[in-house]
Short mmCIF file of N, CA and C in Angstrom, two decimals:
data_model
loop_
_atom_site.label_atom_id
_atom_site.label_comp_id
_atom_site.label_asym_id
_atom_site.label_seq_id
_atom_site.Cartn_x
_atom_site.Cartn_y
_atom_site.Cartn_z
N UNK A 1 2.50 12.31 -1.20
CA UNK A 1 2.60 12.31 -0.03
C UNK A 1 1.10 12.69 0.65
N UNK A 2 0.60 11.81 1.75
CA UNK A 2 -0.82 11.62 1.71
C UNK A 2 -1.16 11.14 3.32
N UNK A 3 -1.80 11.76 4.23
CA UNK A 3 -2.29 11.46 5.28
C UNK A 3 -3.86 11.14 5.55
N UNK A 4 -4.42 10.16 6.25
CA UNK A 4 -5.78 9.96 6.26
C UNK A 4 -5.54 9.66 7.74
N UNK A 5 -7.01 10.04 8.34
CA UNK A 5 -7.79 9.68 9.61
C UNK A 5 -9.34 9.11 9.48
N UNK A 6 -9.28 8.05 9.96
CA UNK A 6 -10.60 7.24 9.67
C UNK A 6 -11.35 7.27 11.09
N UNK A 7 -12.35 7.88 11.38
CA UNK A 7 -13.03 7.74 12.43
C UNK A 7 -12.33 8.34 13.73
N UNK A 8 -11.68 9.67 13.65
CA UNK A 8 -10.80 9.56 14.59
C UNK A 8 -11.30 10.03 15.96
N UNK A 9 -12.87 10.14 16.11
CA UNK A 9 -13.44 10.46 17.20
C UNK A 9 -14.14 9.21 17.71
N UNK A 10 -14.11 8.32 16.91
CA UNK A 10 -14.01 6.91 17.57
C UNK A 10 -15.84 6.68 17.75
N UNK A 11 -16.31 6.90 16.49
CA UNK A 11 -17.62 6.72 16.80
C UNK A 11 -18.46 5.31 17.11
N UNK A 12 -19.72 5.24 17.47
CA UNK A 12 -20.07 3.86 18.07
C UNK A 12 -20.95 3.51 16.89
N UNK A 13 -20.74 2.06 16.71
CA UNK A 13 -21.59 1.41 15.63
C UNK A 13 -23.17 1.35 16.04
N UNK A 14 -23.37 1.16 17.31
CA UNK A 14 -24.92 1.06 17.67
C UNK A 14 -24.88 1.54 18.79
N UNK A 15 -25.72 1.38 19.67
CA UNK A 15 -26.44 2.14 20.90
C UNK A 15 -25.22 1.61 22.30
N UNK A 16 -24.71 0.52 22.14
CA UNK A 16 -23.82 -0.09 22.85
C UNK A 16 -22.68 0.70 22.94
N UNK A 17 -22.12 1.44 23.77
CA UNK A 17 -20.71 2.16 23.73
C UNK A 17 -19.96 1.15 23.57
N UNK A 18 -19.75 0.08 23.88
CA UNK A 18 -18.72 -0.89 23.80
C UNK A 18 -18.46 -1.52 22.31
N UNK A 19 -19.53 -1.04 21.35
CA UNK A 19 -19.10 -1.49 20.04
C UNK A 19 -18.75 -0.42 19.26
N UNK A 20 -17.45 -0.08 19.24
CA UNK A 20 -17.19 1.16 18.64
C UNK A 20 -16.47 0.83 17.33
N UNK A 21 -16.66 1.65 16.27
CA UNK A 21 -15.86 1.74 15.11
C UNK A 21 -14.53 2.04 15.34
N UNK A 22 -13.25 1.12 15.20
CA UNK A 22 -12.06 1.50 15.09
C UNK A 22 -11.57 2.58 14.69
N UNK A 23 -10.53 3.26 15.26
CA UNK A 23 -9.99 4.67 14.34
C UNK A 23 -8.79 3.92 13.82
N UNK A 24 -8.60 4.41 12.88
CA UNK A 24 -7.36 4.25 11.89
C UNK A 24 -6.75 5.68 10.85
N UNK A 25 -5.35 5.41 11.39
CA UNK A 25 -4.67 6.68 10.60
C UNK A 25 -3.36 5.84 9.50
N UNK A 26 -3.38 6.79 8.58
CA UNK A 26 -2.59 6.25 7.65
C UNK A 26 -1.67 7.54 7.00
N UNK A 27 -0.27 6.90 6.87
CA UNK A 27 0.41 7.94 6.15
C UNK A 27 1.12 7.45 5.02
N UNK A 28 1.35 7.94 3.96
CA UNK A 28 1.83 7.08 2.69
C UNK A 28 2.74 8.31 2.01
N UNK A 29 3.63 7.94 1.22
CA UNK A 29 4.32 8.20 0.22
C UNK A 29 4.87 7.69 -1.22
N UNK A 30 4.87 8.23 -2.19
CA UNK A 30 5.36 7.51 -2.97
C UNK A 30 6.14 8.69 -4.21
N UNK A 31 6.95 7.67 -5.02
CA UNK A 31 7.95 8.90 -6.01
C UNK A 31 7.79 7.99 -7.43
N UNK A 32 7.84 8.60 -8.30
CA UNK A 32 8.33 8.27 -9.73
C UNK A 32 9.74 8.45 -9.73
N UNK A 33 10.43 7.18 -9.49
CA UNK A 33 11.90 7.00 -9.80
C UNK A 33 12.43 7.23 -11.17
N UNK A 34 11.56 6.69 -12.06
CA UNK A 34 11.60 7.47 -13.48
C UNK A 34 10.18 7.13 -14.26
N UNK A 35 9.94 7.62 -15.54
CA UNK A 35 9.07 7.40 -16.20
C UNK A 35 8.39 5.94 -16.34
N UNK A 36 9.43 5.20 -16.09
CA UNK A 36 9.00 3.60 -16.17
C UNK A 36 8.64 3.11 -14.75
N UNK A 37 9.28 3.38 -13.61
CA UNK A 37 9.31 2.92 -12.29
C UNK A 37 8.43 3.80 -11.29
N UNK A 38 7.77 3.44 -10.51
CA UNK A 38 6.91 4.09 -9.17
C UNK A 38 7.24 3.24 -8.12
N UNK A 39 7.46 3.65 -6.96
CA UNK A 39 7.78 3.14 -5.78
C UNK A 39 6.76 4.13 -4.71
N UNK A 40 6.23 3.14 -3.67
CA UNK A 40 5.45 3.43 -2.72
C UNK A 40 5.47 2.89 -1.40
N UNK A 41 5.33 3.53 -0.20
CA UNK A 41 5.26 2.82 1.11
C UNK A 41 4.13 3.46 1.87
N UNK A 42 3.38 2.64 2.46
CA UNK A 42 2.06 3.53 3.34
C UNK A 42 2.36 2.72 5.08
N UNK A 43 2.30 3.61 6.18
CA UNK A 43 2.31 3.46 7.47
C UNK A 43 0.78 3.30 7.83
N UNK A 44 0.49 2.29 8.71
CA UNK A 44 -1.07 2.28 8.97
C UNK A 44 -1.08 1.82 10.28
N UNK A 45 -1.98 2.39 11.13
CA UNK A 45 -1.94 2.39 12.57
C UNK A 45 -3.33 2.35 12.73
N UNK A 46 -4.07 1.19 13.12
CA UNK A 46 -5.55 0.64 13.33
C UNK A 46 -5.40 0.36 15.11
N UNK A 47 -6.55 1.16 15.70
CA UNK A 47 -6.87 1.05 16.89
C UNK A 47 -6.70 -0.72 17.11
N UNK A 48 -5.63 -1.01 18.66
CA UNK A 48 -5.90 -2.13 18.84
C UNK A 48 -5.11 -3.37 18.12
N UNK A 49 -4.19 -2.89 16.69
CA UNK A 49 -3.79 -3.46 16.19
C UNK A 49 -2.25 -3.02 15.78
N UNK A 50 -1.20 -4.12 15.60
CA UNK A 50 0.05 -3.40 15.36
C UNK A 50 0.26 -2.55 14.16
N UNK A 51 1.05 -1.85 14.10
CA UNK A 51 1.67 -1.24 12.98
C UNK A 51 1.62 -1.80 11.69
N UNK A 52 1.22 -1.63 10.53
CA UNK A 52 1.31 -2.49 9.52
C UNK A 52 2.02 -1.55 8.28
N UNK A 53 2.94 -1.93 7.52
CA UNK A 53 3.57 -1.34 6.47
C UNK A 53 3.27 -1.99 5.15
N UNK A 54 3.14 -0.97 4.42
CA UNK A 54 2.81 -1.70 3.14
C UNK A 54 3.72 -1.02 2.03
N UNK A 55 4.29 -1.55 1.27
CA UNK A 55 5.25 -1.14 0.36
C UNK A 55 4.84 -2.08 -1.11
N UNK A 56 4.95 -1.30 -2.17
CA UNK A 56 4.71 -1.35 -3.38
C UNK A 56 5.86 -0.87 -4.22
N UNK A 57 5.71 -1.81 -5.49
CA UNK A 57 6.46 -1.09 -6.87
C UNK A 57 5.81 -1.58 -7.95
N UNK A 58 5.85 -0.59 -8.95
CA UNK A 58 5.39 -0.66 -10.18
C UNK A 58 6.18 -0.15 -11.32
N UNK A 59 6.45 -1.17 -12.29
CA UNK A 59 7.22 -1.01 -13.04
C UNK A 59 6.64 -1.24 -14.64
N UNK A 60 6.72 0.05 -15.46
CA UNK A 60 6.48 -0.25 -17.06
C UNK A 60 7.32 -0.48 -17.77
N UNK A 61 7.15 -1.94 -18.26
CA UNK A 61 8.53 -2.17 -19.11
C UNK A 61 8.20 -2.04 -20.52
N UNK A 62 7.03 -1.54 -20.90
CA UNK A 62 6.77 -1.26 -22.21
C UNK A 62 5.49 -0.07 -21.90
N UNK A 63 5.38 0.73 -22.70
CA UNK A 63 4.25 1.76 -22.39
C UNK A 63 3.04 1.21 -22.31
N UNK A 64 2.79 0.29 -22.85
CA UNK A 64 1.35 -0.32 -22.82
C UNK A 64 1.29 -1.52 -21.75
N UNK A 65 2.50 -1.97 -21.19
CA UNK A 65 2.28 -3.11 -20.14
C UNK A 65 3.08 -2.76 -18.94
N UNK A 66 2.86 -3.50 -17.85
CA UNK A 66 3.09 -2.96 -16.73
C UNK A 66 3.20 -4.23 -15.66
N UNK A 67 4.14 -4.29 -14.60
CA UNK A 67 3.87 -5.21 -13.62
C UNK A 67 4.28 -4.68 -12.11
N UNK A 68 3.25 -5.16 -11.24
CA UNK A 68 3.23 -4.57 -9.77
C UNK A 68 3.58 -5.41 -8.95
N UNK A 69 4.01 -5.23 -7.55
CA UNK A 69 4.07 -6.24 -6.57
C UNK A 69 4.44 -5.22 -5.08
N UNK A 70 4.33 -6.33 -3.94
CA UNK A 70 4.11 -5.42 -2.84
C UNK A 70 3.72 -6.16 -1.75
N UNK A 71 3.65 -5.75 -0.53
CA UNK A 71 3.82 -6.80 0.64
C UNK A 71 3.14 -5.81 1.95
N UNK A 72 2.30 -6.28 2.53
CA UNK A 72 1.91 -5.58 3.79
C UNK A 72 2.53 -6.76 4.86
N UNK A 73 3.23 -5.66 5.74
CA UNK A 73 3.71 -6.58 6.87
C UNK A 73 3.07 -7.18 7.99
N UNK A 74 1.89 -6.55 8.38
CA UNK A 74 1.06 -7.10 9.38
C UNK A 74 0.81 -8.46 9.19
N UNK A 75 -0.04 -8.60 8.01
CA UNK A 75 -0.48 -10.24 7.69
C UNK A 75 0.43 -10.80 6.69
N UNK A 76 1.76 -10.34 6.53
CA UNK A 76 2.58 -11.08 5.67
C UNK A 76 1.70 -11.22 4.38
N UNK A 77 0.92 -10.60 4.09
CA UNK A 77 0.21 -10.85 2.60
C UNK A 77 1.27 -10.04 1.51
N UNK A 78 1.17 -10.96 0.48
CA UNK A 78 2.02 -10.49 -0.52
C UNK A 78 0.88 -10.37 -1.77
N UNK A 79 1.62 -9.66 -2.85
CA UNK A 79 0.49 -9.43 -3.94
C UNK A 79 1.35 -8.90 -5.27
N UNK A 80 0.76 -9.27 -6.15
CA UNK A 80 1.58 -9.06 -7.76
C UNK A 80 0.36 -8.74 -8.79
N UNK A 81 0.40 -8.17 -9.92
CA UNK A 81 -0.53 -7.76 -10.83
C UNK A 81 0.27 -7.60 -12.17
N UNK A 82 -0.16 -7.99 -13.25
CA UNK A 82 0.33 -7.66 -14.41
C UNK A 82 -0.98 -6.73 -15.42
N UNK A 83 -0.54 -6.28 -16.05
CA UNK A 83 -1.48 -4.99 -16.68
C UNK A 83 -1.08 -4.83 -18.03
N UNK A 84 -2.42 -4.18 -18.99
CA UNK A 84 -2.44 -3.98 -20.44
C UNK A 84 -2.97 -2.53 -20.28
N UNK A 85 -2.55 -1.45 -20.93
CA UNK A 85 -3.21 -0.14 -20.78
C UNK A 85 -3.07 0.65 -22.09
N UNK A 86 -4.38 1.26 -22.57
CA UNK A 86 -4.47 1.98 -23.78
C UNK A 86 -4.97 3.02 -23.19
N UNK A 87 -5.15 4.14 -23.99
CA UNK A 87 -5.44 5.47 -23.37
C UNK A 87 -6.89 5.70 -22.89
N UNK A 88 -7.64 4.79 -23.55
CA UNK A 88 -9.21 4.86 -22.70
C UNK A 88 -9.71 3.36 -21.93
N UNK A 89 -8.56 2.57 -21.91
CA UNK A 89 -9.03 1.32 -21.25
C UNK A 89 -7.84 0.36 -20.47
N UNK A 90 -8.15 -0.06 -19.62
CA UNK A 90 -7.08 -0.92 -18.79
C UNK A 90 -7.44 -2.07 -18.16
N UNK A 91 -6.73 -3.09 -18.24
CA UNK A 91 -6.81 -4.15 -17.51
C UNK A 91 -5.85 -4.77 -16.50
N UNK A 92 -5.93 -5.29 -15.34
CA UNK A 92 -5.10 -5.87 -14.20
C UNK A 92 -5.50 -7.19 -14.19
N UNK A 93 -4.74 -7.90 -14.21
CA UNK A 93 -4.85 -9.44 -13.83
C UNK A 93 -3.94 -9.48 -12.33
N UNK A 94 -4.36 -9.84 -11.12
CA UNK A 94 -3.90 -9.70 -10.01
C UNK A 94 -3.93 -11.15 -8.99
N UNK A 95 -2.98 -11.21 -8.27
CA UNK A 95 -3.29 -12.33 -7.21
C UNK A 95 -2.46 -11.89 -6.24
N UNK A 96 -2.91 -12.51 -4.69
CA UNK A 96 -2.35 -11.83 -3.66
C UNK A 96 -2.48 -13.32 -2.89
N UNK A 97 -1.50 -13.36 -1.95
CA UNK A 97 -1.28 -14.62 -1.17
C UNK A 97 -1.57 -14.40 0.45
N UNK A 98 -2.17 -15.11 1.35
CA UNK A 98 -2.20 -14.93 2.56
C UNK A 98 -2.03 -15.90 3.25
N UNK A 99 -1.31 -16.17 4.07
CA UNK A 99 -0.84 -17.43 5.29
C UNK A 99 -1.98 -18.30 5.41
N UNK A 100 -3.10 -17.70 6.00
CA UNK A 100 -4.10 -18.20 6.32
C UNK A 100 -5.35 -18.60 5.22
N UNK A 101 -5.43 -17.58 4.51
CA UNK A 101 -6.34 -17.75 3.75
C UNK A 101 -5.98 -18.41 1.98
N UNK A 102 -4.71 -18.27 1.71
CA UNK A 102 -4.14 -18.97 0.58
C UNK A 102 -4.10 -17.71 -0.71
N UNK A 103 -4.15 -18.36 -1.73
CA UNK A 103 -4.16 -17.22 -3.05
C UNK A 103 -5.64 -16.58 -3.14
N UNK A 104 -5.57 -15.97 -3.85
CA UNK A 104 -7.00 -14.92 -4.05
C UNK A 104 -6.66 -13.92 -5.35
N UNK A 105 -7.13 -14.75 -6.39
CA UNK A 105 -7.03 -13.87 -7.83
C UNK A 105 -8.00 -12.65 -7.75
N UNK A 106 -7.90 -11.97 -8.87
CA UNK A 106 -8.46 -10.76 -9.05
C UNK A 106 -8.24 -10.24 -10.58
N UNK A 107 -9.20 -9.40 -10.78
CA UNK A 107 -9.21 -8.66 -12.48
C UNK A 107 -9.86 -7.62 -12.16
N UNK A 108 -9.21 -6.55 -12.68
CA UNK A 108 -9.60 -5.31 -12.56
C UNK A 108 -9.90 -4.59 -14.10
N UNK A 109 -10.96 -3.85 -14.64
CA UNK A 109 -11.21 -3.26 -15.76
C UNK A 109 -11.89 -1.90 -15.61
N UNK A 110 -10.75 -1.31 -16.19
CA UNK A 110 -11.14 0.52 -16.20
C UNK A 110 -11.25 0.75 -17.49
N UNK A 111 -12.25 1.85 -17.62
CA UNK A 111 -12.57 2.23 -18.98
C UNK A 111 -12.79 3.87 -18.88
N UNK A 112 -12.28 4.70 -19.40
CA UNK A 112 -12.87 6.05 -19.64
C UNK A 112 -13.61 6.30 -20.78
N UNK A 113 -14.94 7.12 -20.46
CA UNK A 113 -15.78 7.59 -21.35
C UNK A 113 -15.47 9.07 -21.62
N UNK A 114 -16.07 9.49 -22.90
CA UNK A 114 -15.87 10.81 -23.17
C UNK A 114 -14.56 11.49 -23.71
N UNK A 115 -14.33 12.81 -23.84
CA UNK A 115 -13.20 13.28 -24.16
C UNK A 115 -12.13 13.91 -23.04
N UNK A 116 -11.17 13.62 -22.95
CA UNK A 116 -10.52 14.03 -21.89
C UNK A 116 -10.14 15.59 -21.77
N UNK A 117 -10.00 16.40 -21.06
CA UNK A 117 -9.84 18.05 -21.21
C UNK A 117 -8.34 18.28 -22.17
N UNK A 118 -7.76 17.76 -21.93
CA UNK A 118 -6.28 17.94 -23.23
C UNK A 118 -6.83 17.39 -24.52
N UNK A 119 -7.59 16.44 -24.84
CA UNK A 119 -7.98 16.20 -26.27
C UNK A 119 -9.11 17.36 -26.72
N UNK A 120 -10.05 17.96 -25.74
CA UNK A 120 -10.89 18.74 -26.20
C UNK A 120 -10.16 20.33 -26.31
N UNK A 121 -9.31 20.47 -25.56
CA UNK A 121 -8.01 21.53 -25.96
C UNK A 121 -7.57 21.59 -26.84
N UNK A 122 -6.86 20.35 -27.68
CA UNK A 122 -6.16 20.11 -28.42
C UNK A 122 -6.97 20.53 -29.83
N UNK A 123 -8.48 19.98 -29.59
CA UNK A 123 -9.49 20.06 -30.86
C UNK A 123 -9.52 21.74 -30.98
N UNK A 124 -10.00 22.38 -29.69
CA UNK A 124 -10.44 23.85 -30.00
C UNK A 124 -9.60 24.60 -29.17
N UNK A 125 -8.17 24.93 -29.75
CA UNK A 125 -7.33 25.60 -29.08
C UNK A 125 -7.65 27.22 -28.54
#
C-alpha cells in the first residue's frame, strides 16, 4: 500500500504565477495472490484532470518467465509485457496501445552487479 503527493503546494514553473506545476495525488495497493500471481491497482488524481484508475496483473507461469498486463482508465491505454528473469538479469519486452497515438513498443534490461546480502551471509555465516 502506498500514497504519493506530488507538488502539493502548487509550485510555479516560472515567475508567471499562471504557469504552475499541477498537483498530483495517488494511492495504490497490490497483493501477492500466490507465489505466481500479483495484482495491483492505483488511483491517481491530477489537478484539472479526471480521476485515473490503473490496474495491472503479473503472472509467472514458470520461475524464469512471466506475463504482465494492465489498463489505465483515463486514457483507455492498455499495456502488456512478457519477460525472462534470472537471479542477476531480467529482460521485459512490452507494448502499449493508446487510441490516438497507436502502438508503442518497449524493452527493459535490468542487471544486478555485486553480491546480494543474502549471498554474502550464506558465504560468511
